[in-house]
PDB file of C-alpha atoms in Angstrom:
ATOM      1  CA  UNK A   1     -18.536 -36.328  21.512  1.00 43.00           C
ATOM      2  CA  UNK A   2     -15.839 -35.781  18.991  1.00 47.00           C
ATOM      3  CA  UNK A   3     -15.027 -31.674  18.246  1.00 49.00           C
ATOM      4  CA  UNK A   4     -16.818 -30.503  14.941  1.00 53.00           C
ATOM      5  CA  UNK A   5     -14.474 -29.942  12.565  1.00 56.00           C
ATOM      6  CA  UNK A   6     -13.484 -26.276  12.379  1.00 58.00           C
ATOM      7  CA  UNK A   7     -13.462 -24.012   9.398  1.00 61.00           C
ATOM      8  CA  UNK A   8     -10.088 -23.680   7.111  1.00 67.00           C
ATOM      9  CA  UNK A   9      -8.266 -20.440   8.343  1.00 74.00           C
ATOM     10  CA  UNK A  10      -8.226 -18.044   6.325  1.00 85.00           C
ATOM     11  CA  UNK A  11      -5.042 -15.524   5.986  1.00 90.00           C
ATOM     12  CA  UNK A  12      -6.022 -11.958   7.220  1.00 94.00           C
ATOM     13  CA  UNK A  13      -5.706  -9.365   4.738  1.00 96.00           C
ATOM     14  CA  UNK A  14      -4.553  -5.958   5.900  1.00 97.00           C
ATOM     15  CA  UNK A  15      -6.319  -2.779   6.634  1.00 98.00           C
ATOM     16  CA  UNK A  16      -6.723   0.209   8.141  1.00 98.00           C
ATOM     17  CA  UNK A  17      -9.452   2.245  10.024  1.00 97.00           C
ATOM     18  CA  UNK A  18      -9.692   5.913  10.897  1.00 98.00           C
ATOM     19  CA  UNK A  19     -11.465   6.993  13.998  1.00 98.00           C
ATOM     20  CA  UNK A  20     -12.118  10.904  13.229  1.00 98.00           C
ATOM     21  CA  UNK A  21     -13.407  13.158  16.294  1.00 98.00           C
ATOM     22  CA  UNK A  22     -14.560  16.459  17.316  1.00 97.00           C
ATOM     23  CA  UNK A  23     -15.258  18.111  20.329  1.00 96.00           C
ATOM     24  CA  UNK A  24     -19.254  17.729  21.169  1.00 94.00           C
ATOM     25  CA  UNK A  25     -21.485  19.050  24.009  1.00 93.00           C
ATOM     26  CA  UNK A  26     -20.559  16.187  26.156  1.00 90.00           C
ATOM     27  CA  UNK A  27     -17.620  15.450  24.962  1.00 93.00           C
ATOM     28  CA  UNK A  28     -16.002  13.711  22.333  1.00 97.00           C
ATOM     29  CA  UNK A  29     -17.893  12.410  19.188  1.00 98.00           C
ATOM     30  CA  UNK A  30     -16.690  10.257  16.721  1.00 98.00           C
ATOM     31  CA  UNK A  31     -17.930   9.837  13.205  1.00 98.00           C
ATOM     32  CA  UNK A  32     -19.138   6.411  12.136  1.00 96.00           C
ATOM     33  CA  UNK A  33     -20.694   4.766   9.000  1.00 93.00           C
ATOM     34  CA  UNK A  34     -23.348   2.742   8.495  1.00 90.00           C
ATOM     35  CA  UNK A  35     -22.298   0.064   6.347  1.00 81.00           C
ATOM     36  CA  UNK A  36     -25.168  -0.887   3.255  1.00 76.00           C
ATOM     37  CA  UNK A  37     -27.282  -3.598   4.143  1.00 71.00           C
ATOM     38  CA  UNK A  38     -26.163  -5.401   0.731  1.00 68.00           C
ATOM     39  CA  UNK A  39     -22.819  -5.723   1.704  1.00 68.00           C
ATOM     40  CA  UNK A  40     -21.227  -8.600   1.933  1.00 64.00           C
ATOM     41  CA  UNK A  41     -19.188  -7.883   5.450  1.00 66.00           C
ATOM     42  CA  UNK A  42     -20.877  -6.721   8.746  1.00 68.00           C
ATOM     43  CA  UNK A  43     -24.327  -5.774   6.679  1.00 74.00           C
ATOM     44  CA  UNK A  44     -26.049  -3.047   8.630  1.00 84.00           C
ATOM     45  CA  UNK A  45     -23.262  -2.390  11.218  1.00 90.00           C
ATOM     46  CA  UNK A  46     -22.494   0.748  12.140  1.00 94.00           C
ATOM     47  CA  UNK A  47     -18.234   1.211  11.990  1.00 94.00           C
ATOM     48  CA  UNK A  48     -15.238   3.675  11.580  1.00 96.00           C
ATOM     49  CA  UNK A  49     -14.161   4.557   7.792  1.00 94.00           C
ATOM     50  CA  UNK A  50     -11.911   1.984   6.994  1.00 94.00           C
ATOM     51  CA  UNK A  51     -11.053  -0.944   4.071  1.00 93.00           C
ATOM     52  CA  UNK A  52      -8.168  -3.447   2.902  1.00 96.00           C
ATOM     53  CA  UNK A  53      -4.328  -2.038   2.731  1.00 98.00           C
ATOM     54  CA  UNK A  54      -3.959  -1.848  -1.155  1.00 96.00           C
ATOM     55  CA  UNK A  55      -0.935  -2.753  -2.647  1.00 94.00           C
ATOM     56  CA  UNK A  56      -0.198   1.458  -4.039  1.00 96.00           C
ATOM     57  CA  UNK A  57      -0.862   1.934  -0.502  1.00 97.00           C
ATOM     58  CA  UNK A  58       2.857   1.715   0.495  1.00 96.00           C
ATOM     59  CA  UNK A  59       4.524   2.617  -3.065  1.00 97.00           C
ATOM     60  CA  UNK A  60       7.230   4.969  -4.302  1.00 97.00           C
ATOM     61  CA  UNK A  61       4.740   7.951  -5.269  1.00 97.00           C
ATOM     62  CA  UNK A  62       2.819   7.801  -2.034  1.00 98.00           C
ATOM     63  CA  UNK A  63       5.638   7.697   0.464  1.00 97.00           C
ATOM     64  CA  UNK A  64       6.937  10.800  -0.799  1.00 97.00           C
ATOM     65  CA  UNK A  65       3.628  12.086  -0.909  1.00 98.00           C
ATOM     66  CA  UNK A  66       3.589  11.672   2.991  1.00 98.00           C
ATOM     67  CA  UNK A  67       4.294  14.709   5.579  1.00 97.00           C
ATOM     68  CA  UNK A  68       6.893  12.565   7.278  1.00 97.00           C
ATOM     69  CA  UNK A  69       9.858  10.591   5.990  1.00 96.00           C
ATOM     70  CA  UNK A  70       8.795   6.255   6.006  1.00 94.00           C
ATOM     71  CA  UNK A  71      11.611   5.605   9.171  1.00 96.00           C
ATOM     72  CA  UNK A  72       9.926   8.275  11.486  1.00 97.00           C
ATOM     73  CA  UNK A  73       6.034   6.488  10.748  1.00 97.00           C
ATOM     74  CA  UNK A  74       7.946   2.965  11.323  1.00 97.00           C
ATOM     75  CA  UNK A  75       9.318   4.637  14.874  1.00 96.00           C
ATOM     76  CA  UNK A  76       5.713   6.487  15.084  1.00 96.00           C
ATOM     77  CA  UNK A  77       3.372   3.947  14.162  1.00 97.00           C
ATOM     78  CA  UNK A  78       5.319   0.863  13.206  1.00 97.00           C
ATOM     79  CA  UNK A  79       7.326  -0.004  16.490  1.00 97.00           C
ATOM     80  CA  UNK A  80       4.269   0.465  18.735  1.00 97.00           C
ATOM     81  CA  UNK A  81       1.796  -1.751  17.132  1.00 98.00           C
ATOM     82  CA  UNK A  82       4.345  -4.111  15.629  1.00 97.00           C
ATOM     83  CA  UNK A  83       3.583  -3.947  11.841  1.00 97.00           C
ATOM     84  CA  UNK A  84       6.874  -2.366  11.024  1.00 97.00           C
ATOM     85  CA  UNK A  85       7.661  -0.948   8.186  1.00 96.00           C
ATOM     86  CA  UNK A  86       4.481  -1.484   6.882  1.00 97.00           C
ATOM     87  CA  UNK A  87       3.453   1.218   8.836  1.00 98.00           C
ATOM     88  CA  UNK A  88       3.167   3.828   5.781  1.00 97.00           C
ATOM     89  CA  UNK A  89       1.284   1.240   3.793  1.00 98.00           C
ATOM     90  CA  UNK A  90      -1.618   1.371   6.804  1.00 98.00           C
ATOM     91  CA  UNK A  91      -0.961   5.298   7.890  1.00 98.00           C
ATOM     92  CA  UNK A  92      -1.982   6.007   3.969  1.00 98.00           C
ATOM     93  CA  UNK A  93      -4.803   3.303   3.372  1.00 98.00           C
ATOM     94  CA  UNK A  94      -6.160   5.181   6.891  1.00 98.00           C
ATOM     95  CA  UNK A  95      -6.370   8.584   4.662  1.00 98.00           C
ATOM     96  CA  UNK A  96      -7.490   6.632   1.714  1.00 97.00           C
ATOM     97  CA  UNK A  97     -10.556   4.728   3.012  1.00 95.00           C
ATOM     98  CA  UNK A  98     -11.466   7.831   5.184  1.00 96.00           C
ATOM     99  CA  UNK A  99     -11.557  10.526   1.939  1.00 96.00           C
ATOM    100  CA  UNK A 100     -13.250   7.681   0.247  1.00 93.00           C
ATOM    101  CA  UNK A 101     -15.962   6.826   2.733  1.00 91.00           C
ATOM    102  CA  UNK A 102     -16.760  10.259   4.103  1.00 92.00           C
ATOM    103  CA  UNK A 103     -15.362  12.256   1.791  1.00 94.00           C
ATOM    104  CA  UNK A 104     -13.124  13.815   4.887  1.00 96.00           C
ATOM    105  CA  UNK A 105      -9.234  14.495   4.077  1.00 97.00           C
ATOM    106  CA  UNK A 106      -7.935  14.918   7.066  1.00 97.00           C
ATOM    107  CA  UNK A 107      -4.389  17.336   8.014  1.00 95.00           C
ATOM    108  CA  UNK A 108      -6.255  19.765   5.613  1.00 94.00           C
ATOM    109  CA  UNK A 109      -5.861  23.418   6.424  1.00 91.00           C
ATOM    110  CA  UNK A 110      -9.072  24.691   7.266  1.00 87.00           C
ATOM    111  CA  UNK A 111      -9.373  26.867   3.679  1.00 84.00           C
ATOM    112  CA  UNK A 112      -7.143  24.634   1.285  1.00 87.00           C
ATOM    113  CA  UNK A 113     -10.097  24.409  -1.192  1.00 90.00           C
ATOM    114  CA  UNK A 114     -13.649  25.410  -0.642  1.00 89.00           C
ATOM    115  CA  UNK A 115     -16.571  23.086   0.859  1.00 86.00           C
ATOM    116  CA  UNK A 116     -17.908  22.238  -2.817  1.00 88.00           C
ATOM    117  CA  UNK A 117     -14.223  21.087  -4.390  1.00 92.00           C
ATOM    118  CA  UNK A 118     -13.737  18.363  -2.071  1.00 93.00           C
ATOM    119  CA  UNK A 119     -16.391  15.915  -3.930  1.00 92.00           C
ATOM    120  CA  UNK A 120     -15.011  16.016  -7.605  1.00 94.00           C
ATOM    121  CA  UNK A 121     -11.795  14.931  -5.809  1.00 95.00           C
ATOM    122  CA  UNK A 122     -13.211  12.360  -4.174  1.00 94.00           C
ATOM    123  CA  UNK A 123     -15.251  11.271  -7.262  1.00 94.00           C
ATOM    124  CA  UNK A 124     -11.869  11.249  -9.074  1.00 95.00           C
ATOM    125  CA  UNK A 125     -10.615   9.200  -6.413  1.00 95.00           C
ATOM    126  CA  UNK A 126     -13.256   6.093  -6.784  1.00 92.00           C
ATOM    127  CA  UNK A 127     -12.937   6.368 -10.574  1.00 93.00           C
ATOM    128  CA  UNK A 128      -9.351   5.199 -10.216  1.00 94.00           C
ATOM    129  CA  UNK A 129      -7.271   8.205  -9.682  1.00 96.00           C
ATOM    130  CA  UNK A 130      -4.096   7.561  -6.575  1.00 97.00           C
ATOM    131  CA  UNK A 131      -3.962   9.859  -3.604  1.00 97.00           C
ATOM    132  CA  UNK A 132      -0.723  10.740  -3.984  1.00 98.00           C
ATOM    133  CA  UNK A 133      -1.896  12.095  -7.602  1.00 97.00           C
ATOM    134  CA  UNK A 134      -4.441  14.245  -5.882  1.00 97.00           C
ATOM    135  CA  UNK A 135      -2.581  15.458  -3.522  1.00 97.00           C
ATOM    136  CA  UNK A 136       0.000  16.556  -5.724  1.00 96.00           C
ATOM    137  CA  UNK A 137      -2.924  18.335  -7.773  1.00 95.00           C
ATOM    138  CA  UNK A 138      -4.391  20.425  -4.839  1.00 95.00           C
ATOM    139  CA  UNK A 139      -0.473  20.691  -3.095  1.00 96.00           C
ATOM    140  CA  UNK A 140      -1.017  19.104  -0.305  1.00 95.00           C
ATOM    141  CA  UNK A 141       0.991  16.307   1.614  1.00 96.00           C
ATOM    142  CA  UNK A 142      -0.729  13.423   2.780  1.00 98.00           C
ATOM    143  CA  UNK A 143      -1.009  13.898   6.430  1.00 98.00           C
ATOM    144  CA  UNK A 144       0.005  10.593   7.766  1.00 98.00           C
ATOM    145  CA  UNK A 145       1.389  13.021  11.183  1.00 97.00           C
ATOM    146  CA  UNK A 146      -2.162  14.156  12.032  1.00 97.00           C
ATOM    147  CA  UNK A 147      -2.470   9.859  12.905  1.00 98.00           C
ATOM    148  CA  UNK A 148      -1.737   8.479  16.281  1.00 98.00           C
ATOM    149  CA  UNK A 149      -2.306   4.107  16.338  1.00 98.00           C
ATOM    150  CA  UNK A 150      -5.161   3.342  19.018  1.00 98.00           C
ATOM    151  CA  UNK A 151      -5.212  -0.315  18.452  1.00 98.00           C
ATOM    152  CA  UNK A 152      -4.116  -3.383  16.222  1.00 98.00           C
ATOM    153  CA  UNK A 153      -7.246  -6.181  15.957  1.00 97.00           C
ATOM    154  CA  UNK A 154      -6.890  -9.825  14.090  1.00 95.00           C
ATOM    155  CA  UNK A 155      -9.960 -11.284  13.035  1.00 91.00           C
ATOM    156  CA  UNK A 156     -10.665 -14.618  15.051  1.00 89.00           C
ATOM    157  CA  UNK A 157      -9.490 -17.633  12.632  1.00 85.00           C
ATOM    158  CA  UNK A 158     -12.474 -19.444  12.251  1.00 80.00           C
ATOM    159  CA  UNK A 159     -14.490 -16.604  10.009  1.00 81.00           C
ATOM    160  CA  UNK A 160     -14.749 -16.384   6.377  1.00 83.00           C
ATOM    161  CA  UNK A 161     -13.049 -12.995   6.180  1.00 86.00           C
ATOM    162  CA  UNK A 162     -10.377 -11.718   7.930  1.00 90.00           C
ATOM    163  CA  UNK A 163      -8.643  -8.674   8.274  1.00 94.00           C
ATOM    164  CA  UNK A 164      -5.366  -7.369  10.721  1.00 97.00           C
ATOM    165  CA  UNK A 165      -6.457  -3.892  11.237  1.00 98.00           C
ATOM    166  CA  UNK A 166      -4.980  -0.840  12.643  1.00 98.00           C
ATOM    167  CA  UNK A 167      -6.941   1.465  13.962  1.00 98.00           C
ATOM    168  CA  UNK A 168      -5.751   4.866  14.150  1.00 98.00           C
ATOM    169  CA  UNK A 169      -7.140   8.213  15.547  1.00 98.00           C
ATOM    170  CA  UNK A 170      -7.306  11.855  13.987  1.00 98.00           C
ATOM    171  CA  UNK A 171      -8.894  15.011  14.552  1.00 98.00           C
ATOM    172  CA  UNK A 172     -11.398  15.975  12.199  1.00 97.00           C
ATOM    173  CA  UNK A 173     -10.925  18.687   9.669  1.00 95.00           C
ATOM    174  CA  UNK A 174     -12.471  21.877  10.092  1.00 90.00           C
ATOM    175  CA  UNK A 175     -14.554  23.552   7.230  1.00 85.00           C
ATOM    176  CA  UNK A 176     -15.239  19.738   5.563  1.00 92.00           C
ATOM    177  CA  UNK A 177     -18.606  18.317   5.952  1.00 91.00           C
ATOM    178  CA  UNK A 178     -18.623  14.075   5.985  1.00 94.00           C
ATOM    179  CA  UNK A 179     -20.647  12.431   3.276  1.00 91.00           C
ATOM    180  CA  UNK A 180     -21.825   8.873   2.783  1.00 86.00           C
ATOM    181  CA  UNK A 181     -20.348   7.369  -0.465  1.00 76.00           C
ATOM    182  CA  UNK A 182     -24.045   5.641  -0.856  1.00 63.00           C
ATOM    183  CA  UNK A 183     -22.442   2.682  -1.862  1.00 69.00           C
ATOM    184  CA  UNK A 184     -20.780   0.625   0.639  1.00 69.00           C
ATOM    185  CA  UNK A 185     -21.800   3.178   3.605  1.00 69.00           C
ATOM    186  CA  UNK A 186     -25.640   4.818   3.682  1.00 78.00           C
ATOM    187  CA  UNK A 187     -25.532   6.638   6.900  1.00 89.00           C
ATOM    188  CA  UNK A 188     -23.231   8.873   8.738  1.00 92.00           C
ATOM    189  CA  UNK A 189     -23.587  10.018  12.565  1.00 93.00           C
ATOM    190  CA  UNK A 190     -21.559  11.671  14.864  1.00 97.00           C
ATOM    191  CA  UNK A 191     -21.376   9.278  17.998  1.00 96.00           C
ATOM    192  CA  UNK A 192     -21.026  10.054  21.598  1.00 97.00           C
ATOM    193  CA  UNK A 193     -19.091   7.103  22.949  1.00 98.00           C
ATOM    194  CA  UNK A 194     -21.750   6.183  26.060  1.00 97.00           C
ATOM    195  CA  UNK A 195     -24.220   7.440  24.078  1.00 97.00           C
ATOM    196  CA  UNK A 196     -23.673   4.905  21.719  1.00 97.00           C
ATOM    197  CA  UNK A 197     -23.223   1.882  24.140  1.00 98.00           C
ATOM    198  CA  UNK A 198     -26.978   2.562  25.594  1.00 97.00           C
ATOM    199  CA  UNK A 199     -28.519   2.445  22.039  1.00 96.00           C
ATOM    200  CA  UNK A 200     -26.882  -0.901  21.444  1.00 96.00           C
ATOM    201  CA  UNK A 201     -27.862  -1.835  24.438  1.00 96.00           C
ATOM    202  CA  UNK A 202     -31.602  -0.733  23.590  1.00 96.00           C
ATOM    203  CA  UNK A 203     -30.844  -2.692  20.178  1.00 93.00           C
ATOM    204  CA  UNK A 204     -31.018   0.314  18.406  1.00 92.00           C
ATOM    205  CA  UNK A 205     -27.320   0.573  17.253  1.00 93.00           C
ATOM    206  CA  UNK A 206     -26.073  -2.179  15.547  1.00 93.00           C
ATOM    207  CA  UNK A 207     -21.711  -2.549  16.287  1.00 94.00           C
ATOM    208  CA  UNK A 208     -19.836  -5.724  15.696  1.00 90.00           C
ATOM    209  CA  UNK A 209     -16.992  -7.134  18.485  1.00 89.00           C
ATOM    210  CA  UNK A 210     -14.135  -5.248  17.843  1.00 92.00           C
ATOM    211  CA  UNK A 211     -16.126  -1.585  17.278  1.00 95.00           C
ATOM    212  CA  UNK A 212     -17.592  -2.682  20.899  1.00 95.00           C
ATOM    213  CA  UNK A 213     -14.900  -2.856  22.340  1.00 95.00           C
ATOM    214  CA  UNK A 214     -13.252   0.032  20.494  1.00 97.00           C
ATOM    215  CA  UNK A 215     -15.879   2.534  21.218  1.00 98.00           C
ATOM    216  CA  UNK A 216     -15.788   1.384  24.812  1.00 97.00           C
ATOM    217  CA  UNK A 217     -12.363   2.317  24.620  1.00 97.00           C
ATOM    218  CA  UNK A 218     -13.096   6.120  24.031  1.00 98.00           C
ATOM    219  CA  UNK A 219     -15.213   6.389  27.101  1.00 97.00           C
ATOM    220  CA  UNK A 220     -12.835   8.058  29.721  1.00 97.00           C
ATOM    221  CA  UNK A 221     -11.475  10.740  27.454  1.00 97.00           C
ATOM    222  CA  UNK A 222     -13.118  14.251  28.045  1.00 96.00           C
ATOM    223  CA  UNK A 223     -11.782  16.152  25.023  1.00 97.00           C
ATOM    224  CA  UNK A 224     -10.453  15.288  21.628  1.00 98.00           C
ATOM    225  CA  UNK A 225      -6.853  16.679  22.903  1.00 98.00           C
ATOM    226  CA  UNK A 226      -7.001  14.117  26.118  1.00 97.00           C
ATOM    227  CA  UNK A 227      -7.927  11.315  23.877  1.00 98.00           C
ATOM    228  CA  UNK A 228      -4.583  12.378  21.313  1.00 98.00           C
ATOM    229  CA  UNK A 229      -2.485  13.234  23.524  1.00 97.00           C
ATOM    230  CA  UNK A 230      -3.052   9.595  25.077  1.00 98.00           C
ATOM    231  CA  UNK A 231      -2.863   7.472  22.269  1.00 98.00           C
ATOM    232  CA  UNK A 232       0.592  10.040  21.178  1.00 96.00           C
ATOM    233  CA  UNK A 233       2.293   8.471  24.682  1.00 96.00           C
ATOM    234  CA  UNK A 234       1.389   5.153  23.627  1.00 96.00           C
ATOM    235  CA  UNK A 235       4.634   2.971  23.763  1.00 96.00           C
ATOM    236  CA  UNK A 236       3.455  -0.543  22.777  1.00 96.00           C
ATOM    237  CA  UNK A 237       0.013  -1.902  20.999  1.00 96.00           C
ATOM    238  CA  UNK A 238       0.244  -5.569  21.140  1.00 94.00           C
ATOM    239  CA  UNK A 239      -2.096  -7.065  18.539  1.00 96.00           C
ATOM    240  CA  UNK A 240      -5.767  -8.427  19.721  1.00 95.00           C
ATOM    241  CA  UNK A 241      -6.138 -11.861  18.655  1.00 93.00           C
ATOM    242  CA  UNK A 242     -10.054 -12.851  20.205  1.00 92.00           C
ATOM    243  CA  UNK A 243     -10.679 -16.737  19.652  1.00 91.00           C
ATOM    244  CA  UNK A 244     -14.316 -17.809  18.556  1.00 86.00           C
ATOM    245  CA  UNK A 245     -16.016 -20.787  20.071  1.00 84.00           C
ATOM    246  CA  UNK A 246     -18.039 -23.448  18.271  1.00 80.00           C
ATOM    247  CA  UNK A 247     -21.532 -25.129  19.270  1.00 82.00           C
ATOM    248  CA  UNK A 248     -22.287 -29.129  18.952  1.00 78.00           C
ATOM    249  CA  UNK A 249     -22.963 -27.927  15.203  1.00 78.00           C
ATOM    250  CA  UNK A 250     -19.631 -26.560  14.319  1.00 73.00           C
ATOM    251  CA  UNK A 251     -21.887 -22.720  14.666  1.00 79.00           C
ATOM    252  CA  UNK A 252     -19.758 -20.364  16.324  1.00 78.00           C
ATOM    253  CA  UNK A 253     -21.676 -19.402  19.527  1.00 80.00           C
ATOM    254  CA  UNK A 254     -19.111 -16.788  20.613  1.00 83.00           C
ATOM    255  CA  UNK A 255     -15.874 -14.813  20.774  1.00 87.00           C
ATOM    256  CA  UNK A 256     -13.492 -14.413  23.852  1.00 88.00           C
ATOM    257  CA  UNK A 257     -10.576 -11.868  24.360  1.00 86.00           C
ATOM    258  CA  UNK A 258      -7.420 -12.832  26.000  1.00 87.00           C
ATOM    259  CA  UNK A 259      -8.533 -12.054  29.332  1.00 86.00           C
ATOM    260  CA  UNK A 260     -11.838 -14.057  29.594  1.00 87.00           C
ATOM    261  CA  UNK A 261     -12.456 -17.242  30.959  1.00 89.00           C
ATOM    262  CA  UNK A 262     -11.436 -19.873  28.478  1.00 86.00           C
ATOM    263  CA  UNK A 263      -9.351 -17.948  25.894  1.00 87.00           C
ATOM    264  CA  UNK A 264      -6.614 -20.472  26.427  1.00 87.00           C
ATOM    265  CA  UNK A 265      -9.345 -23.270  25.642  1.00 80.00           C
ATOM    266  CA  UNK A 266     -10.739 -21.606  22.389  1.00 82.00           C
ATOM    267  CA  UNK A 267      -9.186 -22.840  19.069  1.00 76.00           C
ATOM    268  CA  UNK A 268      -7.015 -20.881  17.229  1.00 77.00           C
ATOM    269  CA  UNK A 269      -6.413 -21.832  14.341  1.00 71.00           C
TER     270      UNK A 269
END
């Protein structure tokens, strides 16, 4: 039988994602979002804080805004997961989407502003206002040096939306509580990495391929500090291309990483 013709590929747009954790009973917890079940990508998933690079993302105003000069986060950040010196552009859309999201802005002294200021920030921020204008407002830096990269995924071609994502890892603020934005996200949990594996095993805990394989990831690490200090010794992040398969029906009836049996097989685009 002749192949089914595949889908047109689609160039991936880029973005960033934020895992944020804090030190639980057993271990490390990380926060993660429910996404609405209206949305139009990954309805009802559970995932980090995260959302498209924007094009302000990696201007003038926000690289001075930064806590470190735009050649160290290319050496940091850039270098290791090969995206360069568009490495300020994703280190900033990381803050972004996470202040946006859950309402968390991370590298924050623990007493910069009290609990209840936070929100009219982050209201001001959805209504249009930069980050680098808010930060300059409540004098602070954006704290692109409280991110360390974890991993770099490409969505498979194949799949109407696609995304190159970093994902990068932080410690969690003291003294700010996470909120939903009750828009795009409606829940909020703090996530025990095993923990979270057995409910989606149980079908209770919905996660998509690449936060699978992300939150099995964070499953050795004992503390936040272990986990940090890790991903800080991190020397090279090549970037995770899975491949999707296709049915009789031109369906896609799965996704393979590099290592799995017929990877090399799988169209790519």
């Amino acid at each position: 039988l002749p192949m089914p013709t595949p889908p047109p590929t689609v160039t991936p747009r880029l973005a960033a994602t934020t895992l944020i954790f804090r030190d639980g009973d057993s271990g490390p917890e990380v926060l993660m979002v429910r996404r609405s079940m209206q949305a139009s990508f990954m309805p009802g998933a559970y995932v980090f804080p995260g959302g498209a690079v924007d094009a302000a993302d990696g201007d003038a105003a926000h690289l001075a805004a930064c806590d470190e000069p735009a050649d160290r986060l290319v050496q940091r950040i850039g270098a290791v997961t090969g995206v360069g010196d568009q490495a300020a552009a994703f280190a900033v859309a990381g803050l972004r989407e996470c202040f946006e999201e859950c309402g968390l802005w991370l590298g924050a002294p623990d007493d910069h502003l009290p609990p209840a200021a936070w929100a009219p920030l982050r209201a001001r921020l959805h209504g249009g206002a930069t980050l680098a204008a808010l930060a300059g407002e409540i004098g602070l830096p954006l704290a692109t040096r409280c991110l360390q990269p974890w991993s770099r995924w490409v969505t498979p071609a194949g799949l109407p939306k696609r995304f190159d994502t970093l994902f990068l890892v932080a410690r969690a603020p003291a003294g700010q509580v996470p909120e939903v934005d009750a828009g795009e996200t409606t829940t909020l949990a703090w996530v025990q990495p095993a923990a979270a594996l057995a409910a989606r095993s149980r079908g209770e805990f919905q996660m998509e391929f690449a936060t699978v394989a992300t939150v099995q990831s964070l499953v050795p690490f004992t503390s936040v500090a272990a986990l940090l200090d890790h991903a800080a010794g991190l020397t090279t992040l090549p970037a995770i291309h899975p491949r999707v398969t296709f049915n009789d029906d031109g369906k896609i009836s799965g996704v393979l990483l590099p290592h799995q049996p017929g990877y090399d097989s799988a169209w790519a685009g």
